[in-house]
PDB file of C-alpha atoms in Angstrom:
ATOM      1  CA  MET T   1      70.920 -77.573-216.185  1.00  0.00           C
ATOM      2  CA  GLY T   2      71.347 -76.078-212.737  1.00  0.00           C
ATOM      3  CA  ARG T   3      68.934 -74.139-210.593  1.00  0.00           C
ATOM      4  CA  PRO T   4      66.336 -72.582-212.917  1.00  0.00           C
ATOM      5  CA  ARG T   5      66.114 -68.835-213.281  1.00  0.00           C
ATOM      6  CA  ILE T   6      63.312 -67.292-211.229  1.00  0.00           C
ATOM      7  CA  ARG T   7      61.284 -66.405-214.303  1.00  0.00           C
ATOM      8  CA  ASP T   8      61.440 -70.014-215.478  1.00  0.00           C
ATOM      9  CA  TYR T   9      60.635 -71.643-212.135  1.00  0.00           C
ATOM     10  CA  ASP T  10      56.859 -72.031-212.389  1.00  0.00           C
ATOM     11  CA  GLU T  11      56.867 -73.128-216.027  1.00  0.00           C
ATOM     12  CA  LEU T  12      59.627 -75.710-215.558  1.00  0.00           C
ATOM     13  CA  ARG T  13      58.019 -76.996-212.376  1.00  0.00           C
ATOM     14  CA  ARG T  14      54.689 -77.464-214.127  1.00  0.00           C
ATOM     15  CA  HIS T  15      56.297 -79.203-217.112  1.00  0.00           C
ATOM     16  CA  LEU T  16      58.146 -81.606-214.820  1.00  0.00           C
ATOM     17  CA  LEU T  17      55.013 -82.423-212.820  1.00  0.00           C
ATOM     18  CA  ASP T  18      52.994 -83.045-215.979  1.00  0.00           C
ATOM     19  CA  ALA T  19      55.753 -85.200-217.454  1.00  0.00           C
ATOM     20  CA  ALA T  20      55.966 -87.237-214.251  1.00  0.00           C
ATOM     21  CA  GLY T  21      52.194 -87.658-214.194  1.00  0.00           C
ATOM     22  CA  ARG T  22      52.093 -88.859-217.774  1.00  0.00           C
ATOM     23  CA  LEU T  23      54.882 -91.363-217.180  1.00  0.00           C
ATOM     24  CA  LEU T  24      53.100 -92.716-214.128  1.00  0.00           C
ATOM     25  CA  ALA T  25      49.748 -92.973-215.893  1.00  0.00           C
ATOM     26  CA  GLU T  26      51.036 -94.399-219.170  1.00  0.00           C
ATOM     27  CA  GLU T  27      53.972 -96.599-218.145  1.00  0.00           C
ATOM     28  CA  GLY T  28      53.513 -97.236-214.452  1.00  0.00           C
ATOM     29  CA  PRO T  29      55.624 -96.437-211.391  1.00  0.00           C
ATOM     30  CA  GLN T  30      58.672 -98.254-212.744  1.00  0.00           C
ATOM     31  CA  ALA T  31      59.075 -95.495-215.356  1.00  0.00           C
ATOM     32  CA  LEU T  32      59.011 -92.730-212.774  1.00  0.00           C
ATOM     33  CA  SER T  33      62.673 -91.911-212.187  1.00  0.00           C
ATOM     34  CA  THR T  34      64.129 -88.434-211.755  1.00  0.00           C
ATOM     35  CA  ARG T  35      66.339 -89.012-214.786  1.00  0.00           C
ATOM     36  CA  ARG T  36      63.451 -90.085-217.016  1.00  0.00           C
ATOM     37  CA  VAL T  37      61.255 -87.196-215.882  1.00  0.00           C
ATOM     38  CA  ALA T  38      64.046 -84.714-216.588  1.00  0.00           C
ATOM     39  CA  GLN T  39      64.640 -86.202-220.037  1.00  0.00           C
ATOM     40  CA  GLU T  40      60.969 -85.791-220.901  1.00  0.00           C
ATOM     41  CA  VAL T  41      61.249 -81.996-220.696  1.00  0.00           C
ATOM     42  CA  GLY T  42      64.850 -81.599-221.831  1.00  0.00           C
ATOM     43  CA  ALA T  43      66.162 -80.761-218.352  1.00  0.00           C
ATOM     44  CA  SER T  44      68.721 -82.429-216.119  1.00  0.00           C
ATOM     45  CA  THR T  45      68.231 -84.394-212.943  1.00  0.00           C
ATOM     46  CA  THR T  46      69.837 -81.471-211.115  1.00  0.00           C
ATOM     47  CA  ALA T  47      66.812 -79.348-211.978  1.00  0.00           C
ATOM     48  CA  VAL T  48      64.501 -82.016-210.547  1.00  0.00           C
ATOM     49  CA  TYR T  49      66.519 -82.216-207.334  1.00  0.00           C
ATOM     50  CA  ASN T  50      66.631 -78.436-207.001  1.00  0.00           C
ATOM     51  CA  LEU T  51      62.871 -78.164-207.378  1.00  0.00           C
ATOM     52  CA  PHE T  52      61.649 -81.233-205.504  1.00  0.00           C
ATOM     53  CA  GLY T  53      64.535 -82.620-203.460  1.00  0.00           C
ATOM     54  CA  ASP T  54      64.121 -86.256-204.485  1.00  0.00           C
ATOM     55  CA  LYS T  55      61.628 -88.691-205.963  1.00  0.00           C
ATOM     56  CA  ALA T  56      59.499 -88.646-202.807  1.00  0.00           C
ATOM     57  CA  GLY T  57      59.379 -84.863-203.006  1.00  0.00           C
ATOM     58  CA  LEU T  58      58.376 -85.082-206.652  1.00  0.00           C
ATOM     59  CA  LEU T  59      55.506 -87.444-205.839  1.00  0.00           C
ATOM     60  CA  GLN T  60      54.242 -85.209-203.064  1.00  0.00           C
ATOM     61  CA  ALA T  61      54.430 -82.185-205.369  1.00  0.00           C
ATOM     62  CA  MET T  62      52.393 -84.090-207.980  1.00  0.00           C
ATOM     63  CA  PHE T  63      49.806 -84.944-205.331  1.00  0.00           C
ATOM     64  CA  LEU T  64      49.522 -81.325-204.211  1.00  0.00           C
ATOM     65  CA  GLU T  65      49.494 -80.003-207.776  1.00  0.00           C
ATOM     66  CA  GLY T  66      46.474 -82.130-208.622  1.00  0.00           C
ATOM     67  CA  PHE T  67      44.523 -80.655-205.724  1.00  0.00           C
ATOM     68  CA  ALA T  68      45.751 -77.144-206.512  1.00  0.00           C
ATOM     69  CA  ARG T  69      44.299 -77.491-210.006  1.00  0.00           C
ATOM     70  CA  LEU T  70      41.044 -78.784-208.537  1.00  0.00           C
ATOM     71  CA  ALA T  71      40.971 -75.778-206.197  1.00  0.00           C
ATOM     72  CA  ASP T  72      41.509 -73.492-209.195  1.00  0.00           C
ATOM     73  CA  GLU T  73      38.463 -75.016-210.910  1.00  0.00           C
ATOM     74  CA  PHE T  74      36.406 -74.593-207.736  1.00  0.00           C
ATOM     75  CA  ALA T  75      37.533 -70.969-207.445  1.00  0.00           C
ATOM     76  CA  GLY T  76      35.778 -70.225-210.725  1.00  0.00           C
ATOM     77  CA  VAL T  77      32.410 -71.290-209.298  1.00  0.00           C
ATOM     78  CA  SER T  78      30.100 -68.733-207.718  1.00  0.00           C
ATOM     79  CA  SER T  79      29.639 -68.922-203.947  1.00  0.00           C
ATOM     80  CA  ASP T  80      26.873 -66.334-203.672  1.00  0.00           C
ATOM     81  CA  GLY T  81      24.437 -67.242-206.443  1.00  0.00           C
ATOM     82  CA  ASP T  82      21.617 -69.763-206.386  1.00  0.00           C
ATOM     83  CA  PRO T  83      22.818 -72.345-203.805  1.00  0.00           C
ATOM     84  CA  GLU T  84      21.775 -75.442-205.738  1.00  0.00           C
ATOM     85  CA  ALA T  85      23.116 -74.088-209.020  1.00  0.00           C
ATOM     86  CA  ASP T  86      26.436 -73.291-207.347  1.00  0.00           C
ATOM     87  CA  LEU T  87      26.616 -76.782-205.857  1.00  0.00           C
ATOM     88  CA  MET T  88      25.837 -78.340-209.226  1.00  0.00           C
ATOM     89  CA  ALA T  89      28.545 -76.182-210.777  1.00  0.00           C
ATOM     90  CA  LEU T  90      31.059 -77.531-208.266  1.00  0.00           C
ATOM     91  CA  GLY T  91      30.246 -81.035-209.477  1.00  0.00           C
ATOM     92  CA  HIS T  92      30.933 -80.044-213.059  1.00  0.00           C
ATOM     93  CA  ALA T  93      34.111 -78.213-211.980  1.00  0.00           C
ATOM     94  CA  TYR T  94      35.301 -81.447-210.380  1.00  0.00           C
ATOM     95  CA  ARG T  95      34.707 -83.215-213.672  1.00  0.00           C
ATOM     96  CA  ALA T  96      36.598 -80.524-215.591  1.00  0.00           C
ATOM     97  CA  ALA T  97      39.589 -80.816-213.267  1.00  0.00           C
ATOM     98  CA  ALA T  98      39.679 -84.608-213.601  1.00  0.00           C
ATOM     99  CA  ARG T  99      39.402 -84.475-217.394  1.00  0.00           C
ATOM    100  CA  ALA T 100      42.133 -81.839-217.650  1.00  0.00           C
ATOM    101  CA  ASN T 101      44.507 -83.717-215.347  1.00  0.00           C
ATOM    102  CA  PRO T 102      43.895 -87.461-215.768  1.00  0.00           C
ATOM    103  CA  HIS T 103      47.617 -88.080-215.309  1.00  0.00           C
ATOM    104  CA  LEU T 104      47.442 -86.753-211.725  1.00  0.00           C
ATOM    105  CA  TYR T 105      44.066 -88.165-210.719  1.00  0.00           C
ATOM    106  CA  ASP T 106      45.159 -91.625-209.588  1.00  0.00           C
ATOM    107  CA  LEU T 107      47.899 -90.196-207.397  1.00  0.00           C
ATOM    108  CA  MET T 108      45.439 -87.780-205.804  1.00  0.00           C
ATOM    109  CA  PHE T 109      42.965 -90.464-204.767  1.00  0.00           C
ATOM    110  CA  GLY T 110      44.764 -93.783-205.048  1.00  0.00           C
ATOM    111  CA  ARG T 111      48.112 -95.319-204.253  1.00  0.00           C
ATOM    112  CA  PRO T 112      49.662 -96.194-207.626  1.00  0.00           C
ATOM    113  CA  VAL T 113      53.199 -95.925-206.217  1.00  0.00           C
ATOM    114  CA  ALA T 114      53.987 -98.417-203.471  1.00  0.00           C
ATOM    115  CA  GLY T 115      55.225 -96.722-200.341  1.00  0.00           C
ATOM    116  CA  PHE T 116      54.058 -93.236-201.218  1.00  0.00           C
ATOM    117  CA  ARG T 117      51.903 -91.578-198.602  1.00  0.00           C
ATOM    118  CA  PRO T 118      51.379 -87.821-198.475  1.00  0.00           C
ATOM    119  CA  ASP T 119      52.527 -86.401-195.164  1.00  0.00           C
ATOM    120  CA  GLU T 120      50.278 -84.726-192.614  1.00  0.00           C
ATOM    121  CA  ALA T 121      51.123 -81.240-193.862  1.00  0.00           C
ATOM    122  CA  ALA T 122      50.097 -82.195-197.398  1.00  0.00           C
ATOM    123  CA  LEU T 123      46.851 -83.755-196.199  1.00  0.00           C
ATOM    124  CA  ALA T 124      46.039 -80.596-194.259  1.00  0.00           C
ATOM    125  CA  GLN T 125      46.827 -78.469-197.297  1.00  0.00           C
ATOM    126  CA  ILE T 126      44.295 -80.217-199.524  1.00  0.00           C
ATOM    127  CA  GLN T 127      41.366 -79.900-197.102  1.00  0.00           C
ATOM    128  CA  GLY T 128      40.308 -76.643-198.714  1.00  0.00           C
ATOM    129  CA  THR T 129      38.627 -78.360-201.651  1.00  0.00           C
ATOM    130  CA  PHE T 130      36.442 -80.495-199.401  1.00  0.00           C
ATOM    131  CA  GLU T 131      35.661 -77.493-197.214  1.00  0.00           C
ATOM    132  CA  THR T 132      34.463 -75.643-200.324  1.00  0.00           C
ATOM    133  CA  LEU T 133      32.027 -78.482-200.991  1.00  0.00           C
ATOM    134  CA  THR T 134      30.865 -78.571-197.369  1.00  0.00           C
ATOM    135  CA  ARG T 135      30.181 -74.826-197.363  1.00  0.00           C
ATOM    136  CA  ALA T 136      28.188 -75.133-200.585  1.00  0.00           C
ATOM    137  CA  VAL T 137      26.066 -77.891-199.042  1.00  0.00           C
ATOM    138  CA  ALA T 138      25.528 -75.808-195.904  1.00  0.00           C
ATOM    139  CA  ARG T 139      24.302 -72.893-198.039  1.00  0.00           C
ATOM    140  CA  CYS T 140      21.665 -75.131-199.586  1.00  0.00           C
ATOM    141  CA  MET T 141      20.465 -76.155-196.129  1.00  0.00           C
ATOM    142  CA  GLU T 142      20.487 -72.603-194.790  1.00  0.00           C
ATOM    143  CA  ALA T 143      18.403 -71.500-197.785  1.00  0.00           C
ATOM    144  CA  GLY T 144      15.844 -74.230-197.050  1.00  0.00           C
ATOM    145  CA  ARG T 145      16.615 -76.062-200.293  1.00  0.00           C
ATOM    146  CA  PHE T 146      17.823 -79.238-198.569  1.00  0.00           C
ATOM    147  CA  ALA T 147      16.428 -81.060-195.579  1.00  0.00           C
ATOM    148  CA  PRO T 148      18.321 -80.282-192.352  1.00  0.00           C
ATOM    149  CA  ALA T 149      21.301 -82.571-191.791  1.00  0.00           C
ATOM    150  CA  ASP T 150      25.002 -82.471-191.055  1.00  0.00           C
ATOM    151  CA  PRO T 151      26.574 -80.707-194.080  1.00  0.00           C
ATOM    152  CA  TYR T 152      29.727 -82.775-193.626  1.00  0.00           C
ATOM    153  CA  ASP T 153      27.821 -86.053-194.016  1.00  0.00           C
ATOM    154  CA  LEU T 154      26.172 -84.929-197.231  1.00  0.00           C
ATOM    155  CA  ALA T 155      29.444 -83.516-198.566  1.00  0.00           C
ATOM    156  CA  VAL T 156      31.056 -86.938-198.057  1.00  0.00           C
ATOM    157  CA  GLN T 157      28.278 -88.567-200.077  1.00  0.00           C
ATOM    158  CA  LEU T 158      28.461 -86.022-202.888  1.00  0.00           C
ATOM    159  CA  ASN T 159      32.239 -86.310-202.964  1.00  0.00           C
ATOM    160  CA  ALA T 160      31.919 -90.076-203.341  1.00  0.00           C
ATOM    161  CA  LEU T 161      29.470 -89.586-206.215  1.00  0.00           C
ATOM    162  CA  VAL T 162      31.660 -87.247-208.247  1.00  0.00           C
ATOM    163  CA  HIS T 163      34.776 -89.300-207.521  1.00  0.00           C
ATOM    164  CA  GLY T 164      33.052 -92.423-208.792  1.00  0.00           C
ATOM    165  CA  LEU T 165      31.791 -90.698-211.918  1.00  0.00           C
ATOM    166  CA  ALA T 166      35.185 -89.173-212.662  1.00  0.00           C
ATOM    167  CA  SER T 167      36.999 -92.475-212.147  1.00  0.00           C
ATOM    168  CA  LEU T 168      34.614 -94.266-214.491  1.00  0.00           C
ATOM    169  CA  GLU T 169      34.801 -91.566-217.143  1.00  0.00           C
ATOM    170  CA  LEU T 170      38.598 -91.470-217.131  1.00  0.00           C
ATOM    171  CA  ARG T 171      38.588 -95.207-217.751  1.00  0.00           C
ATOM    172  CA  GLY T 172      36.140 -94.897-220.624  1.00  0.00           C
ATOM    173  CA  ALA T 173      33.322 -96.635-218.764  1.00  0.00           C
ATOM    174  CA  LEU T 174      30.761 -93.859-219.288  1.00  0.00           C
ATOM    175  CA  GLY T 175      30.861 -93.989-223.077  1.00  0.00           C
ATOM    176  CA  THR T 176      31.473 -90.997-225.299  1.00  0.00           C
ATOM    177  CA  THR T 177      31.987 -87.488-223.965  1.00  0.00           C
ATOM    178  CA  VAL T 178      28.347 -86.686-224.722  1.00  0.00           C
ATOM    179  CA  GLN T 179      27.154 -89.853-222.981  1.00  0.00           C
ATOM    180  CA  ALA T 180      29.373 -89.161-219.986  1.00  0.00           C
ATOM    181  CA  GLU T 181      28.053 -85.622-219.731  1.00  0.00           C
ATOM    182  CA  ARG T 182      24.508 -86.980-219.647  1.00  0.00           C
ATOM    183  CA  HIS T 183      25.410 -89.415-216.849  1.00  0.00           C
ATOM    184  CA  TRP T 184      26.961 -86.583-214.857  1.00  0.00           C
ATOM    185  CA  ARG T 185      23.965 -84.305-215.318  1.00  0.00           C
ATOM    186  CA  ILE T 186      21.354 -86.928-214.454  1.00  0.00           C
ATOM    187  CA  SER T 187      23.318 -88.252-211.474  1.00  0.00           C
ATOM    188  CA  LEU T 188      23.863 -84.807-209.995  1.00  0.00           C
ATOM    189  CA  GLU T 189      20.283 -83.663-210.623  1.00  0.00           C
ATOM    190  CA  ASN T 190      18.782 -86.812-209.094  1.00  0.00           C
ATOM    191  CA  THR T 191      21.097 -86.659-206.102  1.00  0.00           C
ATOM    192  CA  LEU T 192      20.360 -83.003-205.372  1.00  0.00           C
ATOM    193  CA  ARG T 193      16.657 -83.693-205.768  1.00  0.00           C
ATOM    194  CA  GLY T 194      16.981 -86.443-203.198  1.00  0.00           C
ATOM    195  CA  CYS T 195      18.703 -84.077-200.791  1.00  0.00           C
ATOM    196  CA  ARG T 196      15.421 -82.229-200.366  1.00  0.00           C
ATOM    197  CA  GLN T 197      14.162 -85.219-198.387  1.00  0.00           C
ATOM    198  CA  PRO T 198      15.370 -86.077-194.863  1.00  0.00           C
ATOM    199  CA  LEU T 199      18.629 -88.003-194.996  1.00  0.00           C
ATOM    200  CA  ILE T 200      19.068 -91.435-193.481  1.00  0.00           C
ATOM    201  CA  THR T 201      21.741 -91.175-190.804  1.00  0.00           C
ATOM    202  CA  ASP T 202      22.442 -93.386-187.810  1.00  0.00           C
ATOM    203  CA  GLY T 203      19.693 -95.741-186.783  1.00  0.00           C
ATOM    204  CA  PRO T 204      18.576 -99.360-186.852  1.00  0.00           C
ATOM    205  CA  PRO T 205      18.829-101.280-190.135  1.00  0.00           C
ATOM    206  CA  GLN T 206      15.852-100.816-192.402  1.00  0.00           C
ATOM    207  CA  PRO T 207      13.686-103.951-192.960  1.00  0.00           C
TER     208      PRO T 207
END
């Protein structure tokens, strides 16, 4: 199979990225060859090279695709409704993106393939998702819902919370889907409730 027709480009690209993600998640990095990925979708290695250049290009495309899908989930969340409700909805959108794309999650936030590091352009490209979170936090502060603080600092903490919850859920450590949903809801509600109090920032260690 040579260069895909324009009308087939997006579909084939998505199938190849999903196939590569599944191979990585299920069989490990040793299974992730351009030939194997192509075989998974009934294409040829030529199609992979035309779309991604090489294996490194494929990995970077997988990395970016994961964040693009996260951005798509975030785009469905209101940014002009109740500030706290919108922020809570972003947390649940993060969960939805992780559950829909578990095969890309480790590559987005970990280093399952030795030697792979996204380049500076890729890292800059994914900043939009974190900026969405930071803006949502800032809205809560501007509305007087949260105690004054640096929105970036709080966004880092909330990002760590949802990342930890998602990682545990994808590994089955939060129980059933219903149990996991309860953990998400309680964790987010308690954390947002705590944000109404002044945050601990720099200062001497507490006794």
